[in-house]
Coordinates of C-alpha atoms and ligand atoms in Angstrom, one line a residue:
M1 CA 79.4 -124.3 -224.5
L2 CA 79.5 -128.4 -224.9
S3 CA 77.3 -130.6 -224.1
G4 CA 77.4 -133.0 -222.1
Q5 CA 77.9 -135.6 -225.0
Q6 CA 80.9 -133.6 -226.0
L7 CA 82.5 -133.3 -222.9
S8 CA 82.3 -136.8 -222.0
D9 CA 83.6 -137.7 -225.7
F10 CA 86.6 -135.4 -225.2
R11 CA 87.0 -137.2 -221.9
R12 CA 87.0 -140.5 -223.6
D13 CA 88.7 -140.1 -227.1
G14 CA 90.9 -136.6 -226.3
F15 CA 89.8 -134.6 -228.7
L16 CA 86.7 -132.9 -230.1
V17 CA 86.0 -131.7 -233.5
L18 CA 84.3 -128.6 -233.6
E19 CA 83.1 -127.6 -237.5
K20 CA 82.3 -124.2 -238.4
F21 CA 83.5 -122.8 -235.1
A22 CA 85.5 -119.7 -236.6
A23 CA 83.7 -118.0 -239.2
A24 CA 85.3 -118.1 -242.8
A25 CA 85.9 -114.4 -243.1
D26 CA 88.2 -114.5 -239.5
C27 CA 90.1 -117.6 -241.4
D28 CA 90.6 -115.3 -244.4
G29 CA 91.8 -112.7 -242.4
L30 CA 94.4 -114.4 -240.8
V31 CA 95.9 -115.9 -243.7
A32 CA 95.8 -112.5 -245.0
R33 CA 97.7 -111.0 -242.4
T34 CA 99.9 -114.4 -242.3
S35 CA 100.9 -112.8 -245.3
E36 CA 101.7 -109.2 -244.6
L37 CA 103.7 -110.6 -241.7
V38 CA 105.7 -112.8 -244.2
A39 CA 105.8 -110.7 -246.9
A40 CA 107.8 -107.8 -244.3
F41 CA 109.9 -110.8 -243.1
E42 CA 113.5 -110.4 -244.5
L43 CA 115.0 -113.5 -244.9
P44 CA 118.3 -113.9 -243.2
K45 CA 121.3 -113.7 -244.7
R46 CA 123.3 -116.0 -246.1
T47 CA 125.7 -118.0 -243.6
S48 CA 127.8 -120.0 -245.0
V49 CA 130.5 -118.3 -243.4
F50 CA 129.9 -119.4 -240.1
S51 CA 131.0 -123.0 -239.3
T52 CA 127.9 -125.7 -238.5
V53 CA 128.5 -125.6 -234.6
E54 CA 128.1 -121.6 -235.6
Q55 CA 125.0 -122.3 -237.4
E56 CA 123.4 -124.6 -234.8
Q57 CA 123.9 -122.6 -232.0
A58 CA 122.5 -119.2 -233.4
S59 CA 119.3 -121.5 -234.7
D60 CA 118.8 -122.9 -231.1
D61 CA 119.2 -119.4 -229.6
Y62 CA 116.4 -118.1 -232.4
F63 CA 114.3 -120.5 -231.3
L64 CA 115.0 -120.7 -227.7
E65 CA 113.9 -116.9 -227.8
S66 CA 111.1 -117.2 -229.9
G67 CA 108.4 -117.5 -226.4
D68 CA 107.8 -114.1 -226.6
K69 CA 108.5 -112.8 -230.1
I70 CA 106.9 -113.8 -233.6
R71 CA 109.8 -115.3 -235.3
F72 CA 109.6 -117.8 -238.4
F73 CA 111.0 -121.1 -239.0
F74 CA 111.5 -122.6 -242.7
E75 CA 110.7 -126.5 -243.8
Q76 CA 113.5 -128.8 -244.0
E77 CA 113.5 -128.6 -247.7
A78 CA 112.9 -125.1 -248.2
F79 CA 116.6 -124.2 -249.6
D80 CA 118.0 -125.7 -252.3
A81 CA 121.9 -127.0 -252.2
D82 CA 122.7 -123.3 -253.2
G83 CA 120.9 -122.1 -250.1
E84 CA 118.2 -120.4 -252.6
L85 CA 114.5 -120.6 -251.7
R86 CA 112.6 -123.5 -253.9
Q87 CA 109.2 -121.5 -253.8
D88 CA 108.2 -118.4 -252.5
K89 CA 108.5 -117.3 -248.5
M90 CA 104.7 -118.5 -248.0
R91 CA 105.2 -121.6 -249.6
S92 CA 108.7 -122.1 -247.4
L93 CA 107.6 -121.6 -244.4
N94 CA 107.2 -124.3 -241.5
K95 CA 105.9 -122.1 -238.7
I96 CA 105.4 -118.7 -237.2
G97 CA 106.0 -118.5 -233.6
H98 CA 105.2 -118.0 -230.6
A99 CA 103.6 -115.0 -229.1
L100 CA 101.6 -113.9 -232.7
H101 CA 98.5 -113.9 -229.6
D102 CA 99.9 -111.3 -227.7
L103 CA 101.7 -109.4 -230.4
D104 CA 99.3 -108.8 -233.1
P105 CA 96.4 -107.2 -232.9
V106 CA 94.8 -109.6 -235.7
F107 CA 96.3 -112.4 -233.9
D108 CA 95.1 -111.1 -230.5
A109 CA 91.4 -110.5 -231.9
F110 CA 91.3 -114.6 -233.5
S111 CA 92.8 -115.6 -230.2
R112 CA 90.5 -114.4 -228.1
Q113 CA 87.2 -114.5 -229.9
A114 CA 83.9 -115.7 -228.2
G115 CA 83.5 -119.2 -227.0
L116 CA 87.0 -119.9 -226.1
Q117 CA 87.3 -118.8 -222.9
E118 CA 84.2 -121.3 -222.3
L119 CA 85.3 -124.0 -224.3
A120 CA 88.2 -123.8 -221.8
A121 CA 86.1 -123.5 -218.6
D122 CA 84.1 -126.9 -220.0
V123 CA 87.3 -129.3 -219.9
G124 CA 88.5 -128.0 -217.0
L125 CA 91.3 -125.3 -216.8
A126 CA 90.0 -122.9 -213.9
A127 CA 92.4 -119.9 -215.1
P128 CA 93.2 -120.7 -218.7
L129 CA 96.8 -118.7 -220.3
L130 CA 97.5 -118.1 -224.0
L131 CA 101.0 -119.9 -223.5
Q132 CA 101.6 -120.4 -226.9
S133 CA 100.7 -119.7 -231.1
M134 CA 101.5 -120.5 -234.5
I135 CA 100.6 -120.7 -237.7
I136 CA 101.4 -123.4 -239.1
F137 CA 102.0 -123.7 -242.9
K138 CA 101.9 -127.5 -244.3
P139 CA 103.0 -125.8 -247.7
P140 CA 102.3 -127.2 -250.9
R141 CA 105.2 -129.9 -251.8
I142 CA 107.5 -129.6 -249.4
G143 CA 105.5 -129.7 -245.8
G144 CA 107.1 -132.3 -244.1
E145 CA 105.8 -134.7 -241.9
V146 CA 105.4 -134.2 -237.9
V147 CA 105.9 -137.7 -236.0
W148 CA 103.3 -138.9 -233.4
H149 CA 103.6 -136.6 -230.3
Q150 CA 102.2 -135.2 -227.7
D151 CA 102.1 -131.0 -227.0
A152 CA 102.6 -132.0 -223.4
T153 CA 105.9 -132.9 -224.1
F154 CA 107.3 -129.6 -225.4
L155 CA 104.8 -127.7 -222.4
H156 CA 104.3 -129.6 -219.5
T157 CA 102.4 -128.5 -216.5
E158 CA 102.5 -130.1 -212.7
P159 CA 99.8 -131.1 -212.6
S160 CA 99.6 -131.9 -216.4
R161 CA 96.5 -130.0 -217.6
M162 CA 96.9 -128.1 -221.3
L163 CA 94.5 -128.1 -224.5
G164 CA 95.1 -127.4 -227.6
M165 CA 93.4 -125.6 -230.1
W166 CA 93.7 -126.2 -233.7
F167 CA 92.2 -124.5 -236.4
A168 CA 91.9 -125.0 -239.9
L169 CA 92.5 -121.8 -241.5
E170 CA 92.0 -123.7 -244.9
D171 CA 90.6 -127.3 -245.2
A172 CA 93.1 -130.0 -244.0
T173 CA 92.6 -133.4 -246.0
L174 CA 94.2 -136.5 -246.6
E175 CA 95.7 -135.4 -250.1
N176 CA 97.6 -132.3 -248.3
G177 CA 98.6 -133.5 -244.9
C178 CA 95.5 -133.3 -242.5
L179 CA 96.1 -133.9 -238.6
W180 CA 96.1 -137.9 -237.5
G181 CA 95.4 -138.9 -233.5
L182 CA 95.1 -141.6 -231.5
P183 CA 91.7 -142.1 -230.0
G184 CA 92.1 -142.3 -226.5
G185 CA 95.6 -142.1 -226.4
H186 CA 95.7 -139.2 -223.7
R187 CA 95.1 -141.9 -221.2
R188 CA 98.3 -143.4 -222.2
G189 CA 100.5 -140.9 -219.9
L190 CA 103.1 -138.7 -221.3
K191 CA 106.1 -140.1 -223.4
S192 CA 108.3 -138.3 -223.3
R193 CA 110.0 -134.5 -222.3
F194 CA 111.8 -131.8 -223.8
L195 CA 113.2 -129.6 -222.0
R196 CA 116.4 -126.9 -221.9
A197 CA 119.2 -128.9 -221.0
P198 CA 121.5 -127.9 -218.1
G199 CA 124.5 -126.8 -220.2
G200 CA 122.5 -124.9 -223.4
G201 CA 120.5 -126.2 -226.2
V202 CA 117.5 -128.8 -225.6
E203 CA 117.2 -132.5 -224.8
M204 CA 114.6 -134.7 -225.4
I205 CA 113.9 -137.4 -222.1
T206 CA 112.1 -140.7 -222.9
L207 CA 109.8 -141.5 -219.9
D208 CA 108.0 -144.6 -221.7
D209 CA 110.0 -146.0 -225.0
T210 CA 106.9 -148.4 -225.9
P211 CA 106.3 -147.6 -229.8
W212 CA 103.1 -145.9 -230.7
P213 CA 100.6 -148.0 -232.5
D214 CA 101.0 -146.8 -235.7
D215 CA 98.1 -148.7 -237.3
D216 CA 95.5 -147.2 -234.7
F217 CA 96.1 -143.7 -235.8
I218 CA 92.7 -142.3 -237.5
P219 CA 93.1 -138.9 -239.5
L220 CA 90.8 -136.1 -238.9
E221 CA 90.0 -134.5 -241.9
A222 CA 88.5 -130.9 -241.3
R223 CA 87.3 -128.0 -243.7
K224 CA 88.1 -124.8 -243.3
G225 CA 87.1 -122.8 -239.5
T226 CA 86.8 -126.5 -237.9
L227 CA 88.5 -126.3 -234.8
V228 CA 89.5 -129.7 -233.0
I229 CA 90.4 -129.3 -229.3
F230 CA 92.6 -131.7 -227.8
D231 CA 93.8 -133.0 -224.6
G232 CA 97.9 -132.0 -224.0
K233 CA 98.7 -135.6 -224.1
F234 CA 96.6 -136.5 -227.2
P235 CA 99.0 -138.2 -229.6
H236 CA 98.8 -136.5 -232.9
G237 CA 100.8 -135.7 -236.0
S238 CA 100.9 -135.6 -240.1
H239 CA 101.9 -137.0 -243.3
S240 CA 104.3 -134.4 -245.7
N241 CA 101.8 -132.3 -248.0
R242 CA 103.0 -133.5 -251.6
S243 CA 99.9 -132.0 -253.1
A244 CA 99.5 -128.9 -255.3
H245 CA 98.0 -126.6 -251.9
S246 CA 98.6 -125.5 -249.0
R247 CA 96.9 -126.7 -245.6
H248 CA 97.2 -123.4 -243.2
A249 CA 96.5 -124.0 -239.7
Y250 CA 96.6 -121.9 -236.7
T251 CA 97.1 -123.0 -233.2
L252 CA 96.6 -121.9 -229.7
H253 CA 97.9 -123.9 -226.7
V254 CA 96.2 -122.8 -223.4
I255 CA 97.4 -124.1 -220.0
D256 CA 96.0 -123.8 -216.8
G257 CA 97.5 -120.7 -214.3
T258 CA 96.5 -122.7 -210.8
C259 CA 98.7 -125.3 -212.6
R260 CA 102.6 -124.9 -212.2
Y261 CA 104.3 -124.4 -215.8
L262 CA 108.0 -125.7 -215.4
P263 CA 111.1 -123.9 -215.4
E264 CA 112.7 -126.1 -217.6
N265 CA 110.3 -126.2 -220.1
W266 CA 111.9 -125.0 -223.6
L267 CA 109.8 -122.4 -223.9
Q268 CA 110.0 -119.1 -221.3
R269 CA 109.3 -115.4 -221.1
G270 CA 110.9 -112.4 -220.0
P271 CA 109.2 -110.8 -217.3
G272 CA 108.1 -108.2 -219.2
M273 CA 105.4 -110.4 -221.2
P274 CA 103.3 -111.9 -218.4
L275 CA 101.3 -114.9 -219.9
R276 CA 97.5 -113.4 -220.5
G277 CA 94.0 -114.8 -220.1
F278 CA 91.4 -114.7 -222.9
Y279 CA 90.2 -111.4 -221.7
Ligands
LIG1 FE1 101.7 -131.1 -232.0

């Protein structure tokens, strides 16, 4: 349960760092389970016979249908010019998403561990629902930059109320591409929305084109087991990982069931798998 000071820090800054939240053994368990999922994942067949347009369509669909599935997304630099992986699979993926927390028992247990429901309630989510989960790999050498963004751009509710939970499964440092954020930036409002386009695919709509104040972002280095919670409108991102060390993180996005989740959000679930809370 958050103290009054923590709660006022969270409201002022848009984020809160909770060290030693998750047990080291649970972090290791999640990484080990991830390795199993990756080992079982068969690399897609080389698609060089398809046109670029068909490939884009296929990857759009693979992404757009992933809201209620476990799907695998590669880093941009994962493949060489011949279409072969430069590093092993575990060191080539960008992320796995987006329903690990409902489909995999190990992720389910981690995502519904003691204390998270209380955290969500503390920051004002009346009826928390676990919307999305991702393993973020940030692999050594090829882990790409994530530009400044607000997660509510991708997962919008009315009224806007969403909580990001970011767990460091390994130490996240300046060297291996830790999270950066803009304290207080959640109060600037939402700058863009990422939507399903009426004609198919997705589109980004700009609501406010004021540039981010790059120099005001601060690093949020985090030891393994740290939980960073942040407001859906908290601006954040990370630099690329050119180090020899991986930087695995697990994220959960929690919305409030009393708010309206918009049908034009990119992430949608089929009727057979409604969102569930922590219990
Ligand atoms: Fe994000």
